[in-house]
XYZ file of C-alpha atoms in Angstrom:
682
model
C -194.861 65.702 -121.034
C -195.860 68.856 -119.089
C -198.825 69.649 -121.390
C -201.666 67.114 -121.083
C -204.722 66.302 -123.160
C -207.905 64.668 -122.044
C -207.311 60.988 -121.315
C -203.520 61.291 -121.183
C -201.500 59.055 -118.814
C -198.058 60.328 -117.789
C -195.611 57.533 -118.554
C -193.283 58.666 -115.746
C -195.891 57.585 -113.170
C -197.677 54.871 -115.178
C -197.983 51.222 -114.175
C -197.607 48.734 -117.039
C -198.764 45.196 -116.296
C -199.231 42.092 -118.429
C -202.640 40.423 -118.119
C -202.174 37.359 -120.350
C -200.505 36.344 -123.609
C -202.098 39.163 -125.674
C -203.575 41.676 -123.188
C -201.780 44.294 -121.102
C -202.858 47.197 -118.890
C -201.613 50.804 -118.564
C -202.785 52.694 -115.477
C -201.847 55.826 -113.524
C -203.017 54.255 -110.272
C -206.094 56.469 -110.236
C -208.982 57.159 -112.611
C -207.218 56.435 -115.892
C -206.785 52.787 -116.894
C -206.384 51.360 -120.401
C -206.839 47.706 -121.266
C -205.042 46.983 -124.508
C -204.957 43.865 -126.672
C -202.321 42.924 -129.228
C -202.744 40.646 -132.188
C -200.240 38.135 -130.876
C -197.959 37.459 -127.939
C -194.907 38.725 -129.839
C -196.683 41.960 -130.748
C -197.776 42.435 -127.116
C -194.170 41.983 -125.910
C -192.893 44.566 -128.424
C -195.426 47.105 -127.125
C -194.581 46.420 -123.468
C -190.822 46.733 -124.103
C -191.260 50.014 -126.025
C -193.494 51.459 -123.293
C -191.036 50.480 -120.549
C -188.148 52.197 -122.409
C -190.283 55.309 -122.896
C -191.206 55.282 -119.206
C -187.542 55.146 -118.170
C -186.724 58.126 -120.402
C -189.708 60.056 -119.025
C -188.555 59.431 -115.436
C -185.054 60.644 -116.321
C -186.385 63.810 -118.029
C -188.595 64.544 -115.037
C -185.662 64.205 -112.605
C -183.457 66.474 -114.731
C -186.150 69.140 -114.973
C -186.767 69.058 -111.188
C -183.061 69.571 -110.413
C -182.357 72.239 -113.015
C -183.044 75.051 -110.554
C -180.229 74.003 -108.190
C -177.568 73.043 -110.711
C -175.916 76.470 -110.807
C -174.104 75.847 -107.494
C -172.441 72.708 -108.795
C -169.500 72.741 -111.181
C -170.305 71.762 -114.754
C -167.731 68.962 -114.855
C -169.118 67.241 -111.742
C -172.685 67.570 -113.013
C -171.762 66.076 -116.366
C -169.935 63.188 -114.734
C -172.822 62.454 -112.366
C -175.456 62.650 -115.097
C -173.359 60.356 -117.246
C -173.251 57.833 -114.393
C -177.010 58.049 -113.935
C -177.568 57.587 -117.654
C -175.402 54.482 -117.566
C -177.321 53.120 -114.582
C -180.621 53.867 -116.300
C -179.465 52.110 -119.445
C -178.455 49.052 -117.446
C -181.804 48.990 -115.664
C -183.573 49.199 -119.036
C -181.528 46.228 -120.221
C -182.472 44.328 -117.093
C -186.124 45.249 -117.626
C -186.009 43.919 -121.175
C -184.427 40.711 -119.923
C -187.107 40.479 -117.259
C -189.829 40.771 -119.862
C -188.235 38.043 -121.938
C -187.990 35.864 -118.826
C -191.646 36.572 -118.050
C -192.636 35.771 -121.633
C -190.778 32.495 -121.792
C -191.809 31.656 -118.239
C -195.476 32.094 -119.159
C -195.020 29.906 -122.203
C -193.247 27.300 -120.079
C -196.042 27.303 -117.523
C -198.670 27.002 -120.252
C -196.852 24.037 -121.724
C -196.541 22.433 -118.331
C -200.246 23.005 -117.658
C -201.092 21.314 -120.949
C -198.862 18.386 -120.004
C -200.513 18.199 -116.610
C -203.958 17.992 -118.251
C -202.911 14.904 -120.210
C -203.474 11.477 -118.766
C -200.002 10.557 -117.556
C -198.744 8.239 -114.835
C -198.951 9.639 -111.319
C -195.187 9.889 -111.027
C -194.908 12.021 -114.198
C -197.712 14.321 -113.073
C -195.939 14.912 -109.790
C -192.698 15.808 -111.588
C -194.496 18.205 -113.932
C -196.132 19.870 -110.954
C -192.748 20.405 -109.268
C -191.268 21.922 -112.432
C -194.264 24.236 -112.742
C -193.782 25.467 -109.164
C -190.086 26.128 -109.760
C -190.843 28.074 -112.946
C -193.274 30.222 -110.969
C -190.652 30.884 -108.284
C -188.126 31.828 -110.994
C -190.524 34.432 -112.438
C -191.207 35.881 -108.991
C -187.481 36.117 -108.208
C -186.607 37.807 -111.507
C -189.400 40.353 -111.002
C -188.097 41.106 -107.508
C -184.582 41.623 -108.886
C -185.783 44.080 -111.521
C -187.820 46.009 -108.964
C -184.780 46.244 -106.665
C -182.644 47.574 -109.531
C -185.306 50.114 -110.378
C -185.467 51.251 -106.751
C -181.680 51.649 -106.728
C -181.798 53.877 -109.793
C -184.540 56.037 -108.270
C -182.505 56.354 -105.051
C -179.378 57.343 -106.974
C -181.307 60.013 -108.885
C -182.873 61.308 -105.674
C -179.526 61.676 -103.867
C -177.482 62.968 -106.797
C -178.143 66.565 -105.818
C -177.041 65.890 -102.226
C -173.833 64.248 -103.438
C -173.066 67.242 -105.636
C -173.619 69.665 -102.776
C -171.462 67.563 -100.413
C -168.627 67.491 -102.938
C -168.807 71.248 -103.440
C -168.858 71.766 -99.655
C -165.692 69.672 -99.219
C -163.933 71.658 -101.940
C -164.905 74.942 -100.319
C -163.648 73.656 -96.965
C -160.295 72.720 -98.486
C -159.908 76.158 -100.061
C -160.747 77.824 -96.735
C -158.239 75.585 -94.931
C -155.488 76.480 -97.413
C -156.264 80.184 -97.015
C -156.191 79.851 -93.211
C -152.840 78.045 -93.278
C -151.419 80.649 -95.627
C -152.601 83.424 -93.314
C -151.053 81.683 -90.294
C -147.782 81.264 -92.161
C -147.752 84.977 -93.033
C -148.473 85.980 -89.432
C -145.686 83.687 -88.257
C -143.357 85.277 -90.796
C -144.220 88.805 -89.633
C -143.510 87.841 -86.009
C -140.169 86.329 -87.015
C -139.304 89.419 -89.044
C -140.161 91.637 -86.085
C -137.877 89.562 -83.864
C -135.088 89.721 -86.449
C -135.495 93.462 -86.774
C -134.805 93.810 -83.069
C -131.670 91.674 -83.178
C -130.223 91.929 -86.724
C -129.456 95.018 -88.789
C -128.740 94.693 -92.547
C -125.150 95.576 -93.374
C -124.544 98.620 -95.562
C -121.149 97.524 -96.835
C -119.845 94.096 -97.816
C -118.228 92.270 -94.952
C -119.359 94.774 -92.319
C -121.627 92.290 -90.528
C -119.865 90.070 -88.024
C -120.917 86.561 -87.112
C -123.101 87.725 -84.264
C -125.294 85.486 -82.227
C -128.454 87.230 -83.356
C -127.770 86.432 -86.984
C -127.249 82.802 -86.162
C -130.581 82.652 -84.376
C -132.357 84.299 -87.259
C -130.902 81.781 -89.620
C -132.832 79.044 -87.927
C -136.183 80.452 -88.955
C -135.608 81.012 -92.643
C -137.592 77.945 -93.667
C -140.796 79.520 -92.336
C -140.506 82.823 -94.202
C -143.645 83.533 -96.234
C -143.641 86.757 -98.158
C -144.226 87.389 -101.817
C -141.115 89.529 -102.025
C -137.787 87.974 -101.108
C -135.764 89.818 -98.493
C -132.009 89.259 -98.308
C -129.545 89.920 -95.510
C -125.777 89.919 -95.731
C -124.382 86.556 -94.607
C -121.966 86.693 -91.669
C -119.311 85.034 -93.863
C -119.171 84.082 -97.530
C -116.185 81.935 -98.383
C -115.657 80.867 -101.975
C -113.930 77.770 -103.243
C -110.596 78.126 -105.054
C -110.769 77.633 -108.799
C -108.403 74.676 -108.752
C -110.824 72.731 -106.536
C -113.942 73.119 -108.688
C -115.256 70.503 -111.089
C -113.615 70.467 -114.518
C -116.619 71.688 -116.541
C -115.595 74.554 -118.777
C -117.219 77.861 -117.964
C -118.397 76.912 -114.493
C -119.314 79.769 -112.200
C -118.226 77.954 -109.068
C -114.943 79.841 -108.756
C -116.195 83.420 -108.527
C -114.138 86.051 -106.707
C -114.627 86.421 -102.972
C -115.502 89.684 -101.297
C -112.987 88.952 -98.549
C -109.491 88.122 -99.848
C -108.043 87.232 -96.455
C -110.762 84.655 -95.760
C -110.277 83.164 -99.231
C -106.538 82.804 -98.687
C -107.187 81.307 -95.258
C -109.538 78.739 -96.816
C -106.915 77.817 -99.427
C -104.410 77.241 -96.684
C -106.960 75.157 -94.783
C -107.555 72.937 -97.817
C -103.826 72.393 -98.214
C -103.690 71.135 -94.631
C -106.768 68.858 -94.808
C -104.720 65.661 -94.489
C -102.932 66.973 -91.412
C -105.904 68.539 -89.607
C -109.637 68.061 -90.139
C -111.667 71.215 -90.514
C -113.739 72.286 -87.520
C -115.974 74.895 -89.131
C -117.801 75.753 -92.349
C -119.187 79.086 -93.618
C -122.135 80.201 -91.527
C -125.614 79.624 -92.877
C -126.835 82.833 -94.589
C -130.193 84.302 -93.662
C -132.194 84.141 -96.886
C -135.940 84.614 -96.842
C -138.121 82.080 -98.673
C -141.757 81.949 -99.795
C -142.356 78.574 -98.142
C -146.105 78.254 -98.639
C -145.948 78.848 -102.388
C -143.817 75.676 -102.661
C -145.222 73.413 -99.968
C -148.949 73.841 -100.659
C -148.510 71.914 -103.930
C -146.593 69.078 -102.247
C -149.273 67.730 -99.894
C -149.607 63.955 -100.237
C -146.777 63.642 -102.765
C -143.482 61.761 -102.725
C -140.973 64.419 -101.635
C -138.043 62.966 -103.595
C -139.927 63.656 -106.858
C -140.529 67.349 -106.126
C -137.893 69.873 -107.277
C -136.923 71.866 -104.187
C -134.665 74.941 -103.935
C -131.452 74.648 -101.931
C -133.030 76.897 -99.276
C -134.474 73.712 -97.775
C -131.148 71.872 -97.876
C -128.015 71.489 -95.859
C -124.659 71.318 -97.711
C -124.407 67.527 -97.528
C -125.804 64.796 -99.754
C -127.832 61.804 -98.608
C -124.729 59.667 -99.158
C -122.836 61.775 -96.651
C -125.750 61.605 -94.206
C -125.667 57.821 -94.549
C -121.949 57.846 -93.750
C -122.745 59.746 -90.539
C -124.023 56.440 -89.145
C -120.318 55.793 -88.423
C -120.074 58.782 -86.043
C -119.771 56.364 -83.112
C -117.847 53.582 -84.867
C -115.965 52.849 -81.632
C -119.103 51.063 -80.383
C -118.569 48.427 -83.080
C -114.860 48.304 -82.192
C -115.833 47.487 -78.593
C -118.439 44.988 -79.768
C -115.796 43.172 -81.822
C -113.744 42.655 -78.631
C -116.672 41.174 -76.641
C -116.444 37.490 -75.786
C -120.151 37.195 -74.969
C -122.562 37.298 -77.908
C -125.261 38.871 -75.691
C -122.939 41.681 -74.565
C -121.912 42.207 -78.170
C -125.579 42.586 -79.089
C -125.923 45.355 -76.463
C -123.182 47.392 -78.157
C -124.702 46.791 -81.594
C -128.025 48.086 -80.223
C -126.295 51.172 -78.803
C -124.659 51.770 -82.200
C -128.093 51.516 -83.853
C -129.538 54.166 -81.523
C -126.480 56.435 -81.825
C -127.053 56.881 -85.569
C -130.136 59.014 -84.764
C -128.373 61.389 -82.370
C -127.187 63.620 -85.221
C -130.791 64.229 -86.383
C -132.214 65.910 -83.294
C -131.605 69.477 -84.567
C -131.013 68.687 -88.250
C -134.255 69.957 -89.787
C -132.767 70.714 -93.220
C -132.956 68.280 -96.112
C -129.800 66.695 -97.590
C -129.223 66.877 -101.348
C -130.726 64.017 -103.351
C -127.706 62.259 -104.915
C -127.474 61.969 -108.687
C -127.543 58.490 -110.182
C -123.985 57.148 -110.039
C -122.858 59.684 -107.421
C -120.445 58.297 -104.823
C -118.945 59.305 -101.491
C -115.873 57.828 -99.855
C -114.588 58.335 -96.336
C -111.108 56.946 -95.768
C -110.278 56.964 -92.041
C -108.156 53.837 -92.075
C -105.118 55.539 -90.518
C -106.977 57.624 -87.910
C -109.895 55.376 -86.909
C -109.240 52.056 -88.630
C -112.183 52.076 -91.080
C -113.079 53.234 -94.554
C -116.482 53.654 -96.149
C -118.013 53.903 -99.636
C -121.534 54.933 -100.695
C -123.056 54.929 -104.190
C -126.456 56.053 -105.477
C -127.636 52.883 -107.224
C -131.176 53.991 -108.153
C -132.876 57.335 -108.734
C -136.613 56.507 -108.662
C -137.083 55.174 -106.100
C -133.966 56.775 -104.610
C -131.676 54.078 -103.201
C -128.130 54.221 -101.881
C -125.765 51.329 -101.158
C -123.198 51.637 -98.365
C -120.225 49.474 -97.425
C -117.827 50.097 -94.539
C -115.044 47.838 -93.330
C -112.761 48.135 -90.311
C -109.387 46.657 -89.477
C -110.796 46.138 -85.976
C -112.802 43.180 -87.256
C -116.219 44.276 -88.494
C -118.068 45.096 -91.735
C -121.191 47.243 -92.049
C -123.297 47.256 -95.214
C -126.744 48.481 -96.146
C -128.989 49.524 -99.005
C -131.483 52.199 -98.007
C -134.434 53.374 -100.078
C -135.916 56.621 -98.832
C -139.633 57.194 -99.213
C -141.293 60.292 -97.787
C -144.724 61.896 -97.661
C -145.648 65.494 -96.910
C -148.961 65.619 -95.028
C -149.345 69.374 -94.675
C -148.529 69.585 -90.965
C -145.665 67.087 -90.848
C -143.256 65.184 -93.072
C -142.790 61.425 -92.674
C -139.525 59.838 -93.843
C -139.567 56.039 -94.090
C -136.172 54.376 -94.765
C -136.648 50.953 -96.348
C -133.934 48.330 -96.427
C -131.885 46.080 -94.176
C -128.642 46.958 -92.394
C -126.043 44.185 -91.930
C -123.190 44.105 -89.417
C -120.742 41.177 -89.551
C -117.973 40.472 -87.030
C -115.090 38.607 -88.634
C -113.678 36.751 -85.624
C -116.910 35.135 -84.448
C -118.944 35.159 -87.668
C -121.854 36.818 -85.866
C -124.159 38.396 -88.468
C -126.642 41.026 -87.261
C -129.463 42.622 -89.257
C -131.985 45.373 -88.494
C -134.125 48.060 -90.152
C -134.529 51.766 -89.445
C -137.525 53.478 -87.808
C -139.699 56.288 -89.181
C -138.485 59.889 -88.877
C -141.128 62.633 -88.613
C -140.502 66.365 -89.078
C -143.237 68.390 -87.351
C -144.481 71.983 -87.784
C -143.586 72.211 -91.464
C -145.791 75.256 -92.116
C -146.213 77.061 -88.782
C -144.098 76.899 -85.642
C -140.611 75.699 -84.801
C -139.473 72.605 -86.675
C -138.739 69.566 -84.534
C -137.905 65.935 -85.273
C -139.152 62.736 -83.705
C -138.285 59.058 -84.196
C -140.905 56.366 -83.674
C -141.302 52.633 -84.207
C -139.534 49.426 -83.260
C -136.233 47.860 -84.311
C -135.543 44.129 -84.095
C -131.825 43.304 -84.165
C -131.221 39.622 -84.883
C -128.014 37.594 -84.561
C -128.488 35.058 -87.336
C -125.766 32.773 -86.004
C -126.908 32.402 -82.380
C -130.574 33.399 -82.612
C -130.180 36.167 -79.980
C -132.471 39.170 -80.432
C -132.798 42.737 -79.237
C -136.076 44.627 -79.476
C -135.762 48.425 -79.323
C -138.819 50.655 -78.919
C -138.599 54.322 -79.925
C -141.405 55.959 -77.967
C -143.143 58.736 -79.983
C -143.434 62.110 -78.297
C -146.753 62.856 -76.609
C -147.752 66.196 -75.128
C -149.742 64.452 -72.395
C -147.050 61.943 -71.437
C -144.968 62.444 -68.297
C -142.260 60.198 -69.685
C -138.823 61.352 -70.826
C -138.834 62.791 -74.366
C -137.142 60.738 -77.123
C -137.140 57.671 -74.886
C -135.792 54.329 -76.102
C -136.237 51.014 -74.283
C -134.981 47.584 -75.212
C -134.516 43.981 -74.169
C -131.800 41.523 -75.185
C -133.043 37.935 -75.247
C -131.589 34.530 -76.051
C -133.232 32.096 -78.532
C -135.545 30.788 -75.777
C -136.891 34.270 -75.104
C -135.169 34.727 -71.739
C -134.200 38.369 -71.048
C -130.514 38.868 -70.154
C -130.100 42.660 -70.540
C -132.445 45.642 -70.392
C -131.615 48.827 -72.302
C -132.819 52.311 -71.400
C -132.001 55.789 -72.653
C -132.830 58.417 -75.258
C -131.859 58.476 -78.909
C -130.368 61.967 -78.615
C -128.276 61.603 -75.428
C -127.200 58.183 -74.168
C -128.013 54.485 -73.740
C -127.583 52.478 -70.528
C -127.528 48.730 -70.069
C -128.769 46.737 -67.052
C -127.978 43.092 -66.485
C -131.135 41.159 -65.678
C -130.580 38.444 -63.074
C -133.517 36.224 -62.083
C -134.626 36.588 -58.485
C -137.057 34.426 -56.536
C -140.508 35.940 -56.278
C -143.004 35.657 -53.423
C -144.747 32.743 -55.102
C -141.525 30.829 -55.588
C -141.239 31.766 -59.250
C -138.586 33.784 -61.014
C -138.827 37.569 -61.080
C -136.571 40.221 -62.562
C -134.361 42.313 -60.344
C -135.548 45.779 -59.458
C -134.421 48.968 -57.717
C -130.901 49.242 -56.308
C -129.913 45.810 -57.641
C -130.530 47.004 -61.200
C -128.687 50.286 -60.539
C -125.593 48.416 -59.426
C -125.378 46.662 -62.796
C -125.893 49.856 -64.857
C -123.345 50.335 -67.637
C -123.345 53.358 -69.953
C -122.914 51.980 -73.447
C -122.999 55.251 -75.355
C -123.137 58.978 -74.719
C -123.508 61.673 -77.355
C -120.541 63.927 -78.068
C -121.177 67.652 -77.570
C -121.802 69.728 -80.693
C -119.033 72.045 -81.934
C -119.011 75.699 -80.944
C -121.504 77.814 -82.963
C -123.111 74.649 -84.367
C -126.453 76.490 -84.602
C -124.910 78.686 -87.324
C -123.495 75.662 -89.176
C -126.671 73.586 -89.696
C -126.110 71.845 -86.319
C -123.378 69.709 -87.860
C -121.430 67.344 -85.612
C -117.632 67.177 -85.678
C -117.761 64.377 -88.245
C -120.353 66.140 -90.403
C -118.189 69.285 -90.580
C -115.416 67.262 -92.234
C -117.497 65.290 -94.724
C -117.645 67.922 -97.474
C -114.054 69.083 -97.043
C -112.143 68.706 -100.290
C -109.815 65.709 -100.557
C -107.510 64.883 -103.432
C -107.630 61.636 -105.357
C -111.337 60.874 -104.921
C -113.512 59.625 -107.798
C -114.871 62.331 -110.151
C -118.377 61.286 -109.026
C -117.671 62.075 -105.355
C -120.206 64.293 -103.549
C -117.432 66.718 -102.539
C -117.145 67.712 -106.217
C -120.855 68.405 -106.680
C -120.964 72.093 -107.736
C -124.415 73.106 -106.447
C -123.665 71.650 -103.027
C -120.326 73.463 -102.874
C -121.907 76.768 -103.919
C -124.546 76.394 -101.235
C -121.930 75.671 -98.571
C -120.159 78.877 -99.579
C -123.382 80.888 -99.143
C -124.047 81.510 -102.869
C -127.575 80.091 -102.880
C -128.871 81.761 -106.045
C -126.012 80.312 -108.075
C -126.507 76.977 -106.304
C -130.174 76.880 -107.366
C -129.230 77.541 -110.985
C -126.528 74.870 -110.888
C -128.923 72.414 -109.246
C -131.400 72.858 -112.101
C -128.614 72.263 -114.644
C -127.532 69.025 -112.962
C -131.104 67.733 -112.681
C -131.774 68.494 -116.338
C -128.559 66.698 -117.315
C -129.702 63.681 -115.323
C -133.147 63.751 -116.988
C -131.546 63.782 -120.430
C -129.360 60.794 -119.507
C -132.411 58.884 -118.299
C -134.354 59.645 -121.503
C -131.363 58.495 -123.551
C -131.276 55.170 -121.675
C -135.028 54.726 -122.168
C -134.714 55.427 -125.902
C -131.874 52.903 -126.207
C -133.910 50.292 -124.331
C -136.923 50.871 -126.578
C -134.811 50.633 -129.735
C -133.206 47.412 -128.500
C -136.662 45.999 -127.748
C -137.890 46.845 -131.237
C -134.767 45.363 -132.866
C -134.877 42.285 -130.661
C -131.327 42.868 -129.459
C -130.306 42.460 -125.791
C -130.045 45.629 -123.710
C -128.323 45.903 -120.351
C -130.178 48.219 -117.940
C -128.302 50.664 -115.720
C -125.952 48.927 -113.318
C -124.125 50.379 -110.335
C -120.379 50.738 -110.786
C -119.047 49.572 -107.417
C -121.983 47.483 -106.147
C -123.631 44.372 -107.583
C -127.321 43.548 -107.203
C -127.826 39.982 -106.002
C -129.723 37.916 -103.451
C -128.511 38.317 -99.900
C -127.537 34.892 -98.488
C -129.025 35.689 -95.057
C -132.229 37.677 -95.666
C -132.863 36.305 -99.202
C -133.607 39.877 -100.330
C -132.340 41.371 -103.581
C -129.825 44.009 -102.556
C -126.670 45.772 -103.741
C -123.477 44.290 -102.268
C -120.010 45.816 -102.649
C -118.101 44.130 -105.475
C -114.689 45.587 -104.579
C -112.125 47.344 -106.796
C -112.845 50.935 -105.679
C -109.833 51.337 -103.433
C -107.605 49.640 -106.014
C -108.802 52.128 -108.637
C -108.141 54.979 -106.230
C -104.603 53.776 -105.613
C -103.994 53.593 -109.380
C -106.024 56.796 -109.976
C -107.867 54.936 -112.745
C -111.353 56.459 -112.955
C -112.003 55.612 -116.618
C -115.227 53.740 -115.772
C -116.805 56.638 -113.880
C -119.689 58.428 -115.652
C -119.789 62.192 -116.240
C -122.579 63.306 -113.905
C -121.417 66.772 -112.851
């Protein structure tokens, strides 16, 4: 269309109008105008439709030729996608234009027929009706023309802005690449500063076992998650203690029982394991200082579900999520005291303190627990020492879900099913536990329920890792209607308030406040009895000042961490004992998980290899179950999906939620040592 002859009208800028049933006009809005006549109305409509289609194609070709000079800066895939969209829009507008022409054609015919009827000698009433119909037909034609013009304007606008959209998209992509490069550079600078600090405090050992468990090495161990170098750098661990061969899992050819470089420590560990029932262990091998290319792993995890990303053990601590769940019982004596309370409101205060206490172990725990394998279990039998025993089982893999049941001879039962969902956002990691926790007191029948708050791990890429808890917890006594609302205040740099603050109120069914709770989730919780006092206006007001201080009762206070806890993943006294070997447990128990045991003993490379083997074994089992389900579906035979071994999925009578509830039989099987139903997962 670029070359023109005398008398040519460019269709891209032409105006095509219909004059009457056979005549139509083509004009360029200036000197050139053609009045054309067809042999019939049908022939005229065919010409108009063909010219409109040609005009649309000419407009599209003109737009493509105008933008060809700037297309090099835009990626070919985006350009193709955008042009395809514009072609689709253009096609739809052409269809609308064709429909409009048909409407115009039939509308003209309708008006002509109505005019002929109007010219006939008809009663006045009929003439009035015909006139109304004629006016409505005219309005219909005007409206359809306006619709087509609006669609055509939209297409022109889309074509005009397509180049801007392409440039904006390319700009955003460039910005993202620059941001990733900046973060990577910051991570490297942070790593160099850490390495410089380590070089001043830690010297690599030249002979095995020559490095002692110095304080400097322990401090360096805390920063290994931020290491960012393309070449791994290894330092001798302060201690590497291996597990005796007799305590490993029974898989033939396992490398879990390799020889130790320190025979005396190995013998000491054997002796310690023989005495586990008499004395709980108070230490584990120190965390080795292994360097890790953090950014190469984390930059591909932004926005993804963390439980679905294969992670090396360098990010982990030597405990599974089942064992972390069992740590909720660290301060079980709070429930023992609650069971002895005569007042339901006082009992609720202790339940609230127990809820807060379960977060105290997380304040320094920045490492990730192992994701349990499907069917993995963990038992903790403290019936003789503390009066309770606990069982956890991984009942689902995707989404990961664990069921937990604990019962005490002091008159309470705790059960929960927790699904962990997490998102990595580049700067921080959010962990959202989903599920309801139940606590039942046998003597009174009081049944409490609550949910957990969100845990956030900050400074994932650059800086020192720190953890915060935020959100609200509503604890409800379903028998009496009493409630406790706990607020976990998120940390703010600009706030003058106490860090990690928790506040709460205990109310009766009418909403009257009886107790106020105040404290921090990492240190302690206090309780104040609220007694109504007469205000200046004669109304009731809550007590303040010294009156409140007189009624202060400390419900809970955190136990101090063990000596050298910073070198042992900041484990509490209970956490140090959780992975200690115990005889007679189920073959699916977390203590027997080989990669976790290797990691605890400081053999991280072997642990990573073993972790990959276990995950691949689990994937094969899942594919086998899927194939069996598909075959059963094709054959029309019933197929039972995976079911937990010790828990049964059913509707909770209180919350009406589908959840896994302990079915019993585990402790009977342990007493008989009958583990024939347990799957082979290790």
